[in-house]
Amino acid sequence: MHISDLLAIDDLGLTLLAGDASREFHTVHITDLPEPGRYLVGGELVLSGLMWWHAPEDSARFVSALVESGVAALGAGQAWLGHIPADLVAACEDAGLPLIEVPTEVSFRTLAELVVPRLSGDMRDALGRHRRLVAAIAEGADLRELFELTAAELGVTGAVLSASGEVIVGAAEDPVRLAKAYLTAPRLPAHVGNHTIFAVGRGHRAAGWALACDGDLIGQADLGYELAACVGLERSRMEEGRRVERRLSEQLIVAALAESDVAELNARLRTCGIDAAEPYAVVNATAPRPGATRGPDPATLGGQVVEELLGREVVAAAGADGAVAVVPLRERTTAEVAERLRAGAEVLSALPDTRLCVGLSGALTGAAAIKGGVEEAGHARRLAEARAGGVVTSDEIYTHALLLATVPGDVRRSFAARLLSPLLDYDRRHQSELVRTLGIFLDCAGSWNACAEQLHVHVNTVRYRIRRIEELTGRNLSTMADRVDFFLALRDTGPPRQALP
């Protein structure tokens, strides 16, 4: 039943104070508990006399508990306070939760008695679909078959997408665009172009699935919610199987780090679906959410994202130092794995509050190599974090960048500032180009002529500038040690190399 249908019952005299009247609810629940979440399952119209309200901050806490439980709407009575607090209206507006004002003369019991019979017809239809769905599951139907069955009964077409834009089931044009819309929508469902996007389940969007239904279903959101629930049911069933696989993967990693017997490690590797002679790579991932206080930790979320990006046969065990996945290479190379991760990370970068950091080892063989692979992938992931996100392979970590990534940021900045400050100050005062000249001189491996050619100046000008740099800093650019110091300082601060205006 839709909230708009409830508001149309004249005998009740209800008023919508916040939210969308097209929202559907499936049952009525009456409560005045300040923390009612444990008694809610989702889809309810919650009726409350507001006896839990004592101060303005109580509203945000109560509304947050309802939203987390998937409640469809809140009906607030006036009998206790004599009015609906403005802070409750604001909290519902901020959370996108419909708020209905229930007049003092209307008892919650009367409201429920009027609503329940109207829900029964909807329930009969839903129960019929539920029976057919259960029968299909019992017969071994997979996600595609369940999706097609439910979509046909509801008269809905569309597709299920991963957060990175992979079409899991169904069909959709430009799935990457739809995935980005799912990631960035302030609230769901959202009407985007010729589609209405619903969330599948309640997990974090970075590792979530989106249901993209053809057409505008905002006014018939119950159809999308029901189809999304069907997909979520099958995804939950798939998740149950992966929990066992994660435990096996975690046991393998722990045994490898403890340098257990090779025969035991190879046996554990086989239980994870990888033969001892089969090539594999190790992935280490986190997905930090700066400022977030709720939701999955960076390692857990990073592991969930990697599982989605690399196919649902890959599992990642979350630990204290990121989520680790042993990825069979089979018909693909590490370069192809890295490319798939980067493509997914690019789509996920649309999320404003989450950044994916992934490290990828080189190709390995045999369980004895797992420990080195874990360490290699961990170093690469930490370098990705130092770069504020992205995918780093083992080829990239054996450079000065790895050393810089292990040094605290304030130490690097202090080092660079101390070495380059005299040059930066001089350039500001004289409108000169000492810092730019230094960077190009080092890039040209100390070649006077090559540097002059890039700067479009005479070689004597380059010689003069280099002598001035040495005078201001007390360094000698003919020595390798001082050249390395300048090189690292410039790479850390990233000063401009273009000509000054």
CSV table of C-alpha atoms in Angstrom, one decimal, residues 109-413:
chain,number,residue,atom,x,y,z
A,109,ARG,CA,-5.6,1.2,16.7
A,110,THR,CA,-8.3,2.7,14.4
A,111,LEU,CA,-5.7,3.6,11.8
A,112,ALA,CA,-4.3,0.1,11.9
A,113,GLU,CA,-7.7,-1.5,11.6
A,114,LEU,CA,-8.5,0.6,8.5
A,115,VAL,CA,-5.2,-0.1,6.9
A,116,VAL,CA,-4.7,-3.9,7.5
A,117,PRO,CA,-7.6,-5.1,5.3
A,118,ARG,CA,-6.4,-2.9,2.5
A,119,LEU,CA,-3.0,-4.5,2.8
A,120,SER,CA,-4.4,-8.0,2.7
A,121,GLY,CA,-5.1,-7.9,-1.1
A,122,ASP,CA,-1.6,-6.7,-1.8
A,123,MET,CA,-0.3,-9.5,0.5
A,124,ARG,CA,-2.2,-12.2,-1.3
A,125,ASP,CA,-0.6,-11.2,-4.6
A,126,ALA,CA,2.8,-11.0,-2.9
A,127,LEU,CA,2.3,-14.4,-1.3
A,128,GLY,CA,1.4,-15.9,-4.6
A,129,ARG,CA,4.6,-14.6,-6.2
A,130,HIS,CA,6.5,-15.7,-3.1
A,131,ARG,CA,5.3,-19.3,-3.5
A,132,ARG,CA,6.3,-19.3,-7.1
A,133,LEU,CA,9.7,-17.9,-6.2
A,134,VAL,CA,10.3,-20.5,-3.5
A,135,ALA,CA,9.3,-23.3,-5.9
A,136,ALA,CA,11.8,-21.9,-8.5
A,137,ILE,CA,14.6,-21.8,-5.8
A,138,ALA,CA,13.7,-25.4,-4.8
A,139,GLU,CA,14.1,-26.5,-8.4
A,140,GLY,CA,17.6,-25.0,-8.5
A,141,ALA,CA,16.9,-21.8,-10.4
A,142,ASP,CA,19.9,-19.4,-10.6
A,143,LEU,CA,19.9,-15.6,-10.4
A,144,ARG,CA,19.2,-15.1,-14.0
A,145,GLU,CA,16.1,-17.4,-13.9
A,146,LEU,CA,14.8,-15.9,-10.7
A,147,PHE,CA,15.3,-12.3,-12.1
A,148,GLU,CA,13.5,-13.1,-15.3
A,149,LEU,CA,10.7,-14.9,-13.4
A,150,THR,CA,10.0,-12.1,-11.0
A,151,ALA,CA,10.5,-9.3,-13.6
A,152,ALA,CA,8.0,-11.0,-15.9
A,153,GLU,CA,5.4,-11.3,-13.1
A,154,LEU,CA,5.9,-7.7,-12.1
A,155,GLY,CA,6.0,-6.4,-15.7
A,156,VAL,CA,9.4,-4.9,-15.1
A,157,THR,CA,12.4,-4.9,-17.4
A,158,GLY,CA,16.0,-3.9,-16.8
A,159,ALA,CA,19.3,-5.2,-15.4
A,160,VAL,CA,21.2,-5.8,-12.2
A,161,LEU,CA,24.6,-4.0,-12.2
A,162,SER,CA,27.6,-4.1,-10.0
A,163,ALA,CA,28.9,-0.7,-8.6
A,164,SER,CA,31.7,-0.8,-11.3
A,165,GLY,CA,29.2,-1.1,-14.1
A,166,GLU,CA,29.3,-4.9,-14.8
A,167,VAL,CA,26.0,-6.3,-16.0
A,168,ILE,CA,25.3,-9.2,-13.7
A,169,VAL,CA,21.9,-10.2,-15.1
A,170,GLY,CA,19.5,-8.6,-17.6
A,171,ALA,CA,20.3,-6.0,-20.2
A,172,ALA,CA,21.1,-2.3,-20.0
A,173,GLU,CA,22.6,0.3,-22.3
A,174,ASP,CA,25.7,2.2,-21.0
A,175,PRO,CA,25.9,0.3,-17.7
A,176,VAL,CA,28.9,2.4,-16.5
A,177,ARG,CA,26.8,5.6,-16.7
A,178,LEU,CA,24.1,3.9,-14.7
A,179,ALA,CA,26.6,2.6,-12.1
A,180,LYS,CA,28.0,6.1,-11.6
A,181,ALA,CA,24.4,7.4,-11.2
A,182,TYR,CA,23.8,4.7,-8.5
A,183,LEU,CA,27.0,5.7,-6.7
A,184,THR,CA,26.3,9.4,-6.7
A,185,ALA,CA,22.5,9.6,-6.2
A,186,PRO,CA,21.7,11.5,-3.0
A,187,ARG,CA,19.0,9.0,-2.3
A,188,LEU,CA,17.5,5.9,-3.9
A,189,PRO,CA,15.4,5.1,-5.8
A,190,ALA,CA,16.4,7.7,-8.3
A,191,HIS,CA,15.1,8.4,-11.8
A,192,VAL,CA,18.0,8.7,-14.2
A,193,GLY,CA,17.3,9.2,-17.9
A,194,ASN,CA,15.1,6.3,-19.0
A,195,HIS,CA,15.8,4.3,-15.9
A,196,THR,CA,14.8,4.1,-12.2
A,197,ILE,CA,17.7,2.9,-10.0
A,198,PHE,CA,17.1,0.9,-6.8
A,199,ALA,CA,19.6,-0.4,-4.3
A,200,VAL,CA,19.9,-4.2,-3.9
A,201,GLY,CA,20.3,-4.8,-0.1
A,202,ARG,CA,21.7,-2.4,2.4
A,203,GLY,CA,25.4,-2.7,2.1
A,204,HIS,CA,27.8,0.1,1.2
A,205,ARG,CA,27.3,1.2,-2.4
A,206,ALA,CA,31.0,0.7,-3.3
A,207,ALA,CA,30.4,-3.1,-3.1
A,208,GLY,CA,26.7,-3.1,-3.8
A,209,TRP,CA,24.5,-4.0,-6.6
A,210,ALA,CA,22.1,-1.7,-8.4
A,211,LEU,CA,18.8,-2.6,-10.0
A,212,ALA,CA,18.2,-0.4,-13.1
A,213,CYS,CA,14.6,-0.7,-14.2
A,214,ASP,CA,13.5,0.6,-17.6
A,215,GLY,CA,11.1,3.6,-17.3
A,216,ASP,CA,10.1,5.9,-14.5
A,217,LEU,CA,9.0,3.7,-11.6
A,218,ILE,CA,9.1,6.4,-8.9
A,219,GLY,CA,5.4,6.4,-8.7
A,220,GLN,CA,5.4,2.6,-8.6
A,221,ALA,CA,8.4,2.1,-6.4
A,222,ASP,CA,6.9,-1.0,-4.9
A,223,LEU,CA,7.5,-3.0,-8.1
A,224,GLY,CA,11.2,-2.0,-8.0
A,225,TYR,CA,11.5,-2.8,-4.3
A,226,GLU,CA,10.0,-6.2,-4.8
A,227,LEU,CA,12.3,-7.1,-7.7
A,228,ALA,CA,15.3,-5.7,-5.7
A,229,ALA,CA,14.3,-7.9,-2.8
A,230,CYS,CA,14.2,-10.9,-5.0
A,231,VAL,CA,17.7,-10.2,-6.3
A,232,GLY,CA,18.9,-9.5,-2.8
A,233,LEU,CA,17.6,-12.9,-1.6
A,234,GLU,CA,19.7,-14.7,-4.2
A,235,ARG,CA,22.7,-12.6,-3.4
A,236,SER,CA,22.4,-13.4,0.3
A,237,ARG,CA,22.3,-17.1,-0.6
A,238,MET,CA,25.5,-16.6,-2.7
A,239,GLU,CA,27.1,-14.8,0.2
A,240,GLU,CA,26.5,-17.7,2.6
A,241,GLY,CA,28.7,-19.9,0.4
A,242,ARG,CA,31.4,-17.3,0.2
A,243,ARG,CA,31.8,-17.1,4.0
A,244,VAL,CA,33.2,-20.6,4.1
A,245,GLU,CA,35.5,-19.8,1.2
A,246,ARG,CA,36.8,-16.7,3.1
A,247,ARG,CA,37.6,-18.8,6.1
A,248,LEU,CA,39.6,-21.2,4.0
A,249,SER,CA,41.4,-18.3,2.4
A,250,GLU,CA,42.1,-16.7,5.7
A,251,GLN,CA,43.5,-20.0,7.1
A,252,LEU,CA,45.8,-20.3,4.0
A,253,ILE,CA,47.2,-16.7,4.5
A,254,VAL,CA,47.7,-17.3,8.3
A,255,ALA,CA,49.5,-20.6,7.6
A,256,ALA,CA,51.7,-19.0,4.9
A,257,LEU,CA,52.7,-16.1,7.1
A,258,ALA,CA,53.6,-18.5,9.8
A,259,GLU,CA,55.8,-20.4,7.3
A,260,SER,CA,54.0,-23.7,7.8
A,261,ASP,CA,55.1,-26.9,6.1
A,262,VAL,CA,55.1,-26.6,2.3
A,263,ALA,CA,53.0,-29.8,1.9
A,264,GLU,CA,50.4,-28.4,4.3
A,265,LEU,CA,50.4,-25.1,2.4
A,266,ASN,CA,49.9,-26.8,-0.9
A,267,ALA,CA,47.0,-28.7,0.5
A,268,ARG,CA,45.4,-25.5,1.8
A,269,LEU,CA,45.9,-23.9,-1.6
A,270,ARG,CA,44.0,-26.7,-3.3
A,271,THR,CA,41.1,-26.3,-0.8
A,272,CYS,CA,41.0,-22.7,-2.1
A,273,GLY,CA,40.6,-24.0,-5.7
A,274,ILE,CA,44.1,-23.4,-6.9
A,275,ASP,CA,46.5,-26.2,-7.9
A,276,ALA,CA,50.1,-26.1,-6.6
A,277,ALA,CA,51.5,-25.7,-10.1
A,278,GLU,CA,48.9,-23.1,-11.1
A,279,PRO,CA,50.0,-19.4,-11.4
A,280,TYR,CA,48.3,-16.9,-9.1
A,281,ALA,CA,48.7,-13.4,-7.8
A,282,VAL,CA,48.0,-11.8,-4.4
A,283,VAL,CA,45.9,-8.7,-4.0
A,284,ASN,CA,45.8,-6.5,-0.9
A,285,ALA,CA,43.0,-3.9,-0.7
A,286,THR,CA,41.5,-1.3,1.5
A,287,ALA,CA,38.7,1.2,0.9
A,288,PRO,CA,39.2,4.1,3.4
A,289,ARG,CA,36.3,6.4,4.1
A,290,PRO,CA,37.7,9.6,5.7
A,291,GLY,CA,35.5,10.9,8.5
A,292,ALA,CA,33.2,7.9,8.4
A,293,THR,CA,32.1,6.5,11.8
A,294,ARG,CA,29.7,3.9,10.7
A,295,GLY,CA,29.6,1.1,8.2
A,296,PRO,CA,32.3,-1.5,7.2
A,297,ASP,CA,36.0,-0.9,8.1
A,298,PRO,CA,38.4,-0.2,5.2
A,299,ALA,CA,39.7,-3.8,5.0
A,300,THR,CA,36.3,-5.4,4.9
A,301,LEU,CA,35.0,-2.9,2.3
A,302,GLY,CA,38.1,-3.2,0.3
A,303,GLY,CA,37.8,-7.0,0.2
A,304,GLN,CA,34.1,-6.8,-0.8
A,305,VAL,CA,35.0,-4.4,-3.7
A,306,VAL,CA,37.8,-6.7,-4.9
A,307,GLU,CA,35.5,-9.7,-4.9
A,308,GLU,CA,33.1,-7.8,-7.1
A,309,LEU,CA,35.7,-6.4,-9.5
A,310,LEU,CA,37.5,-9.8,-10.0
A,311,GLY,CA,34.5,-12.0,-10.3
A,312,ARG,CA,32.5,-13.8,-7.7
A,313,GLU,CA,34.8,-16.8,-7.6
A,314,VAL,CA,37.5,-14.7,-5.9
A,315,VAL,CA,37.3,-14.2,-2.1
A,316,ALA,CA,39.2,-11.8,0.1
A,317,ALA,CA,39.9,-12.4,3.7
A,318,ALA,CA,39.9,-9.1,5.7
A,319,GLY,CA,42.7,-8.7,8.2
A,320,ALA,CA,44.4,-6.0,10.2
A,321,ASP,CA,46.5,-5.0,7.2
A,322,GLY,CA,43.9,-4.9,4.5
A,323,ALA,CA,41.9,-7.6,2.7
A,324,VAL,CA,44.0,-10.3,1.0
A,325,ALA,CA,42.9,-12.3,-2.0
A,326,VAL,CA,44.7,-15.1,-3.8
A,327,VAL,CA,43.6,-14.7,-7.4
A,328,PRO,CA,44.1,-17.6,-9.9
A,329,LEU,CA,45.5,-16.3,-13.1
A,330,ARG,CA,44.6,-19.2,-15.4
A,331,GLU,CA,43.9,-17.6,-18.8
A,332,ARG,CA,44.8,-14.0,-17.7
A,333,THR,CA,48.0,-12.2,-16.8
A,334,THR,CA,48.7,-9.9,-13.9
A,335,ALA,CA,48.6,-7.0,-16.3
A,336,GLU,CA,45.0,-8.0,-17.3
A,337,VAL,CA,44.1,-8.3,-13.6
A,338,ALA,CA,45.6,-4.8,-12.9
A,339,GLU,CA,43.7,-3.3,-15.8
A,340,ARG,CA,40.4,-4.8,-14.6
A,341,LEU,CA,41.0,-3.4,-11.1
A,342,ARG,CA,41.9,0.0,-12.5
A,343,ALA,CA,38.8,0.1,-14.7
A,344,GLY,CA,36.6,-0.6,-11.7
A,345,ALA,CA,38.5,1.8,-9.5
A,346,GLU,CA,37.9,4.6,-12.0
A,347,VAL,CA,34.2,4.1,-11.9
A,348,LEU,CA,34.2,3.8,-8.1
A,349,SER,CA,36.1,7.1,-7.9
A,350,ALA,CA,32.7,8.8,-8.5
A,351,LEU,CA,31.9,8.1,-4.8
A,352,PRO,CA,32.9,11.3,-3.0
A,353,ASP,CA,33.7,9.7,0.4
A,354,THR,CA,35.4,6.5,-0.5
A,355,ARG,CA,38.8,5.7,-2.2
A,356,LEU,CA,39.9,2.3,-3.3
A,357,CYS,CA,43.6,1.4,-2.6
A,358,VAL,CA,44.8,-1.9,-4.2
A,359,GLY,CA,48.2,-3.6,-4.3
A,360,LEU,CA,48.9,-6.4,-6.7
A,361,SER,CA,51.9,-8.8,-6.6
A,362,GLY,CA,53.6,-10.4,-9.5
A,363,ALA,CA,52.7,-13.9,-10.8
A,364,LEU,CA,53.5,-16.6,-8.3
A,365,THR,CA,53.5,-20.4,-8.3
A,366,GLY,CA,53.3,-22.8,-5.3
A,367,ALA,CA,52.0,-22.1,-1.8
A,368,ALA,CA,55.5,-21.3,-0.5
A,369,ALA,CA,55.5,-18.1,-2.5
A,370,ILE,CA,52.3,-16.8,-0.8
A,371,LYS,CA,54.2,-15.0,2.1
A,372,GLY,CA,56.3,-13.0,-0.3
A,373,GLY,CA,53.3,-12.2,-2.4
A,374,VAL,CA,51.4,-11.0,0.6
A,375,GLU,CA,54.3,-8.7,1.6
A,376,GLU,CA,54.7,-7.5,-2.0
A,377,ALA,CA,51.0,-6.7,-2.4
A,378,GLY,CA,50.9,-5.0,1.0
A,379,HIS,CA,53.8,-2.7,0.1
A,380,ALA,CA,52.1,-1.9,-3.2
A,381,ARG,CA,48.8,-1.1,-1.4
A,382,ARG,CA,50.5,1.2,1.1
A,383,LEU,CA,52.0,3.1,-1.9
A,384,ALA,CA,48.5,3.3,-3.4
A,385,GLU,CA,47.3,4.8,-0.1
A,386,ALA,CA,50.2,7.3,-0.1
A,387,ARG,CA,48.9,8.3,-3.6
A,388,ALA,CA,45.4,8.9,-2.2
A,389,GLY,CA,44.0,5.8,-4.0
A,390,GLY,CA,44.4,3.7,-7.1
A,391,VAL,CA,46.0,0.4,-8.1
A,392,VAL,CA,49.7,-0.2,-7.7
A,393,THR,CA,51.5,-3.3,-9.1
A,394,SER,CA,54.7,-4.9,-7.9
A,395,ASP,CA,56.6,-3.4,-10.8
A,396,GLU,CA,56.0,0.0,-9.4
A,397,ILE,CA,57.2,-0.6,-5.8
A,398,TYR,CA,60.8,-1.3,-6.4
A,399,THR,CA,61.6,2.4,-6.9
A,400,HIS,CA,62.3,5.5,-4.8
A,401,ALA,CA,58.4,5.9,-4.6
A,402,LEU,CA,58.3,2.9,-2.2
A,403,LEU,CA,60.9,4.5,0.0
A,404,LEU,CA,59.0,7.8,0.1
A,405,ALA,CA,55.8,6.0,0.9
A,406,THR,CA,57.3,4.5,4.0
A,407,VAL,CA,58.4,7.9,5.3
A,408,PRO,CA,55.8,10.0,7.3
A,409,GLY,CA,54.3,12.8,5.2
A,410,ASP,CA,55.4,15.5,7.7
A,411,VAL,CA,59.0,14.3,7.5
A,412,ARG,CA,58.9,14.4,3.7
A,413,ARG,CA,57.4,17.8,3.6
